[in-house]
Coordinates of C-alpha atoms (C1' of nucleotides) in Angstrom, one line a residue:
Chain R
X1 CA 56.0 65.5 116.5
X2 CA 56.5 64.9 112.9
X3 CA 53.6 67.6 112.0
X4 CA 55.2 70.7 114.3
X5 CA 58.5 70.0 113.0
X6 CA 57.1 70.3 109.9
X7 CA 55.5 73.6 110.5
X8 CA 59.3 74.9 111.6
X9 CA 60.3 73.6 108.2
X10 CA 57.8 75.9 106.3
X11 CA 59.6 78.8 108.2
X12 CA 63.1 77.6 107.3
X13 CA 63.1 79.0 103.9
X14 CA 64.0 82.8 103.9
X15 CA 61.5 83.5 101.1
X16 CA 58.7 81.8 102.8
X17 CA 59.6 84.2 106.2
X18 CA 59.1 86.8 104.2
X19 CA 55.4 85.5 102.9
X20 CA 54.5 85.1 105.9
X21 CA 55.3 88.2 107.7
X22 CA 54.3 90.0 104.7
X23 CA 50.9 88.3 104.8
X24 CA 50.8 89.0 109.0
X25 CA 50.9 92.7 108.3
X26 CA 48.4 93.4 105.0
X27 CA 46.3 90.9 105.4
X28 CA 45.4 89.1 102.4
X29 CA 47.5 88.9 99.8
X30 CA 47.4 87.3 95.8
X31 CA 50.6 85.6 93.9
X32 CA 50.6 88.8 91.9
X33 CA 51.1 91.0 94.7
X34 CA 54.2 89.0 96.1
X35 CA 55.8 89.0 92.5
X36 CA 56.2 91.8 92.5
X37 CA 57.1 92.4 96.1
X38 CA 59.7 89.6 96.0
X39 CA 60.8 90.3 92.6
X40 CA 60.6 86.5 92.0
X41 CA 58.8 84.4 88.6
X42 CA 55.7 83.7 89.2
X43 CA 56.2 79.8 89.6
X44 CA 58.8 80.5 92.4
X45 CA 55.8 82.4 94.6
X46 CA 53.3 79.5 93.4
X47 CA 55.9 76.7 94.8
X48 CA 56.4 78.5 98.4
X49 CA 52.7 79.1 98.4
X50 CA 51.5 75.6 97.7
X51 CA 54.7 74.0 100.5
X52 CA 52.9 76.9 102.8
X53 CA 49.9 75.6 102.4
X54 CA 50.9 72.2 102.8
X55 CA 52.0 72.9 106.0
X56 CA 48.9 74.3 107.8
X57 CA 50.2 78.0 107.3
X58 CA 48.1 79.5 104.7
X59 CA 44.4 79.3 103.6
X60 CA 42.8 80.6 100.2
X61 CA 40.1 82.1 98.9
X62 CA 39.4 82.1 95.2
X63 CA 37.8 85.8 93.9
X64 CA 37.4 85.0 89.9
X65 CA 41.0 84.5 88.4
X66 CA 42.9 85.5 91.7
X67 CA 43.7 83.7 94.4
X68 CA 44.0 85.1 97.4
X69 CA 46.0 83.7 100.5
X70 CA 46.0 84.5 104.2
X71 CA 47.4 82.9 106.8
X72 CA 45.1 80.0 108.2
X73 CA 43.4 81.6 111.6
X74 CA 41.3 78.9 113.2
X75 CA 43.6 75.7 113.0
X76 CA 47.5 75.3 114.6
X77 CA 47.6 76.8 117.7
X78 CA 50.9 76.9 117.8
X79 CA 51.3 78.8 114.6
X80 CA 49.3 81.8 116.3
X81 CA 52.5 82.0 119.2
X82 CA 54.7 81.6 116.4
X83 CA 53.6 84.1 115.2
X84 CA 53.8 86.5 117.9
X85 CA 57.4 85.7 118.2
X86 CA 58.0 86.7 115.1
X87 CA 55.9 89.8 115.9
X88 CA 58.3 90.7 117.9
X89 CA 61.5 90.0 117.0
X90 CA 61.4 90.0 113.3
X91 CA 59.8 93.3 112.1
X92 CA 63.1 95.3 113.0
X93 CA 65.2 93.5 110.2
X94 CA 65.9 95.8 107.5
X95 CA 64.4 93.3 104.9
X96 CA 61.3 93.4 106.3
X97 CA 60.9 96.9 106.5
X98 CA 61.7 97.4 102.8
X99 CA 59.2 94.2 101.9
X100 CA 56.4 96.1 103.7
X101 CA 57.0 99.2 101.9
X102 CA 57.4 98.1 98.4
X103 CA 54.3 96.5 98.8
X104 CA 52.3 99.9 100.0
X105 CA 54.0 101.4 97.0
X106 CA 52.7 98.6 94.6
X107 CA 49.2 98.2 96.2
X108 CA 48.9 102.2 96.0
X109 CA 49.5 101.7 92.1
X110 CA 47.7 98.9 91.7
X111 CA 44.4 99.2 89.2
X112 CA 41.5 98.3 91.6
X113 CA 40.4 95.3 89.4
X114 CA 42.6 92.7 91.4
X115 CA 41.4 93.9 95.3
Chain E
X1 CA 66.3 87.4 107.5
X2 CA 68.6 83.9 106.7
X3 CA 69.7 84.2 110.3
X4 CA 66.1 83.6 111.6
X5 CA 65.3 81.1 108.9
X6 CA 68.2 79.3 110.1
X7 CA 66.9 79.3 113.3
X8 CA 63.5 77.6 112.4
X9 CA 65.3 74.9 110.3
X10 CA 67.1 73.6 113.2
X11 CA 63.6 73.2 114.5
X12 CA 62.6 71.1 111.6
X13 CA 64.3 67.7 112.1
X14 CA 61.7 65.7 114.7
X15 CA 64.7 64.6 116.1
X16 CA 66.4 68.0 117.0
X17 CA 63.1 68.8 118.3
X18 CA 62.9 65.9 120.4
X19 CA 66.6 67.1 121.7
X20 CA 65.5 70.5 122.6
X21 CA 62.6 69.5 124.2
X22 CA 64.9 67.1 126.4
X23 CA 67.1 69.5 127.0
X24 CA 64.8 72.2 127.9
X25 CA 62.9 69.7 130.6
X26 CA 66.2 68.4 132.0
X27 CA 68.6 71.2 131.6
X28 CA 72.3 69.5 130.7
X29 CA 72.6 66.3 128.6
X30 CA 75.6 64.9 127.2
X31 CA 75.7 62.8 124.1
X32 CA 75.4 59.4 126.0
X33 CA 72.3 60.5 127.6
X34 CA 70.7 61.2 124.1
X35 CA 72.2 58.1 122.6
X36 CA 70.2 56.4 125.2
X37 CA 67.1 58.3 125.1
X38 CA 66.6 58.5 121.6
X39 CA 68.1 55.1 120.3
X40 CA 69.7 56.3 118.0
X41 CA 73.5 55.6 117.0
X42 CA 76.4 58.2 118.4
X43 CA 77.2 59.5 115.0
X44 CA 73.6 60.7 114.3
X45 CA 73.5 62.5 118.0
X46 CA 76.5 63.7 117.5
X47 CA 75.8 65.3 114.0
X48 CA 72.3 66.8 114.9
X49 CA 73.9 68.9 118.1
X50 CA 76.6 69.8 115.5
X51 CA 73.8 71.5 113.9
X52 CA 71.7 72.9 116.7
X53 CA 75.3 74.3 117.7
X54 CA 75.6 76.1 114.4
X55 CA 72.3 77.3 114.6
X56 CA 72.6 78.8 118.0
X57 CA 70.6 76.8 119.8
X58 CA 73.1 75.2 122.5
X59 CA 76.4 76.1 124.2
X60 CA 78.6 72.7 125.0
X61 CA 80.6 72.7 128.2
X62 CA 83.6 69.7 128.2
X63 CA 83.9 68.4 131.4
X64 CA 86.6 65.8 131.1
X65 CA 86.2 63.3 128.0
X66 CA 82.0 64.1 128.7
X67 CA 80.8 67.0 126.3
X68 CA 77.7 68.5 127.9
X69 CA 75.4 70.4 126.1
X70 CA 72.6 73.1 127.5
X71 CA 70.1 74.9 125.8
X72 CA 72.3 78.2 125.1
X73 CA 70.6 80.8 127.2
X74 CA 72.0 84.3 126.5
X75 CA 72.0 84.5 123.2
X76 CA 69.1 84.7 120.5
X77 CA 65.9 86.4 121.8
X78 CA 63.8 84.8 119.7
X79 CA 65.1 81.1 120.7
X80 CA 63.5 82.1 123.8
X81 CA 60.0 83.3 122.4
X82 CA 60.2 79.9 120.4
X83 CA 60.8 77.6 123.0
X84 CA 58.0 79.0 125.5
X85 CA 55.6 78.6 122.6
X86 CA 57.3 74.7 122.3
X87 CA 56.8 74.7 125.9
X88 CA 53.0 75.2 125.8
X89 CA 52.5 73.3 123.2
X90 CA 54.2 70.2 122.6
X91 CA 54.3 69.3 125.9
X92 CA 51.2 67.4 125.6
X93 CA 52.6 65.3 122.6
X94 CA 52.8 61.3 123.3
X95 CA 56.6 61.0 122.1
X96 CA 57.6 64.2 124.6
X97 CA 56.1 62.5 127.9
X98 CA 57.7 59.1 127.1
X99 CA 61.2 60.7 126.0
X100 CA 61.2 62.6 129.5
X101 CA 60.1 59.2 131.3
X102 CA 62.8 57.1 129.3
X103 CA 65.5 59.8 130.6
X104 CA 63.9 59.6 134.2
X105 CA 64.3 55.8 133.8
X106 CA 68.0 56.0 132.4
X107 CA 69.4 58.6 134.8
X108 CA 68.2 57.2 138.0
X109 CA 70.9 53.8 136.4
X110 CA 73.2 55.6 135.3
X111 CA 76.8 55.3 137.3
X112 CA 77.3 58.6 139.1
X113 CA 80.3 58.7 137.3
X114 CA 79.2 60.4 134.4
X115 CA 77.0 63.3 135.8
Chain U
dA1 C1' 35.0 79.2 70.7
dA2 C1' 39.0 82.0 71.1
dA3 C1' 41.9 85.0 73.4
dT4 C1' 43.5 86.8 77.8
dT5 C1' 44.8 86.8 82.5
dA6 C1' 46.2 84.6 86.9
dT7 C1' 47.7 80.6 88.9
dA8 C1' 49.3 75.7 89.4
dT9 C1' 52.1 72.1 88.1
dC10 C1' 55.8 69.7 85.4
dC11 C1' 60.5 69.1 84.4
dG12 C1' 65.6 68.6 84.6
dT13 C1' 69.4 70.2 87.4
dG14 C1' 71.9 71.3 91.5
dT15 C1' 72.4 71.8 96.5
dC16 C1' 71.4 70.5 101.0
dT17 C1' 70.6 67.3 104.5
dG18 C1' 69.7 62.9 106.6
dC19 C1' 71.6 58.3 107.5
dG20 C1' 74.9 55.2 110.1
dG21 C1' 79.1 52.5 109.8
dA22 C1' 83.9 53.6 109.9
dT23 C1' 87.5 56.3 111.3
dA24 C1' 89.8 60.2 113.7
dA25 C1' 90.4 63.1 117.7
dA26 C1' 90.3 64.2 122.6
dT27 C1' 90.7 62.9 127.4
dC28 C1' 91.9 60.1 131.2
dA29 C1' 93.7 56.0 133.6
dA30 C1' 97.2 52.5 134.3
Chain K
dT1 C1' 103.0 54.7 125.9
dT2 C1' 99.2 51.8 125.7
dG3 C1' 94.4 51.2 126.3
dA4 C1' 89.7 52.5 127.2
dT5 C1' 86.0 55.8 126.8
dT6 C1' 83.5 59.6 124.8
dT7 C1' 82.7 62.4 121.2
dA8 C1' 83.5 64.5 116.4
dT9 C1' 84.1 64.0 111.7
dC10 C1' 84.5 61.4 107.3
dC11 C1' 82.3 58.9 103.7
dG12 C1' 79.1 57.3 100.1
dC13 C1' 74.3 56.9 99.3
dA14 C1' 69.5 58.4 99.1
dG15 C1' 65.8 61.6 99.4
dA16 C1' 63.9 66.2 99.8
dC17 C1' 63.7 70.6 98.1
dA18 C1' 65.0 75.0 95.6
dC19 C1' 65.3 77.0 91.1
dG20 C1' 62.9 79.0 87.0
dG21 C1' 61.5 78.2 82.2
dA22 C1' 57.9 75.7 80.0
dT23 C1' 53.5 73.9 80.0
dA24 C1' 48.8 73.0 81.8
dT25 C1' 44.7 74.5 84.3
dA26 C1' 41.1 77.7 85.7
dA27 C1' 38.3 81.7 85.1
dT28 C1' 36.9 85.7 82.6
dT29 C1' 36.1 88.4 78.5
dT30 C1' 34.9 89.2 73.7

DNA sequence: AAATTATATCCGTGTCTGCGGATAAATCAA
DNA sequence: TTGATTTATCCGCAGACACGGATATAATTT
């Protein structure tokens, strides 16, 4: 009980929604991509990263000096229907829309070093 | 974007969770009924509806000095994505089976009085 | 080794939320 | 009106968490 409410808790932050979903529809994703997506400090990210992580949501991969995070496929079954909700009724909010397009427009700049 | 977060947070107290689930397995509860079920003083079932109120989770319906609240059907779409996804899968969670026997148990006593 | 880049963690501060006893408000009965 | 019942709100306290600059860690390059 205490572990699903928990994973309701890592959604409960507005910048961590916005991870997420961001994550859903690229992919894979590394701290420096959401900085500047977010437009947060880098220690901001790091924090909602790590409580993500915490809470069953994300997984890493480490490529050199990046880290890369996805969310976790494989474990919480209930994250995957949580995730179709969201799917569903999330990707027509404005904020969402301009989150997935400022990241295409940074990605498309990006130097290819830091795939 | 804070709207949905919102709704997620209400999510993340084990005891609101606990509520919901009751109320989605039993339809309409009023605060005694909770008090009973969940041992826990008036105050604190009184203060976590308060908040699954403002977070648009349940409607309240007075019916003399009784206060009766229902999951609010109607209104957020996605309350209703979330709670089939709750449905399938926290239904099989040791503290949901013996919160829906312990309001079985506490109904079938209770004077007809307060229905 | 030294410098550089990317990320993680530390730190103090402020806000939010939980708790539950105490009190207030609302409703009904006598 | 008085009293009883149910519920809502108030209150001080404690813990969790958000913030973001500063610092530490990790990996790579030179």
């Amino acid at each position: 009980m205490k572990h699903h409410a928990q994973i309701f808790k890592a959604l409960s932050d507005p910048i961590r929604l916005r991870i997420v979903l961001l994550l859903q529809s690229e992919g894979e994703l590394c701290v420096c991509d959401l900085m500047a997506v977010l437009k947060l400090p880098q220690s901001t990210v790091s924090r909602h990263l790590a409580y993500l992580k915490r809470s069953c949501w994300v997984d890493t991969r480490r490529e050199g000096v990046w880290m890369h995070y996805t969310l976790s496929r494989g474990s919480c079954a209930i994250c995957k229907g949580l995730l179709q909700i969201l799917e569903q009724h999330a990707y027509d909010l404005p904020e969402v829309a301009s989150d997935r397009s400022a990241l295409a427009a940074f990605l498309k700049e990006k130097p290819s070093g830091c795939s």
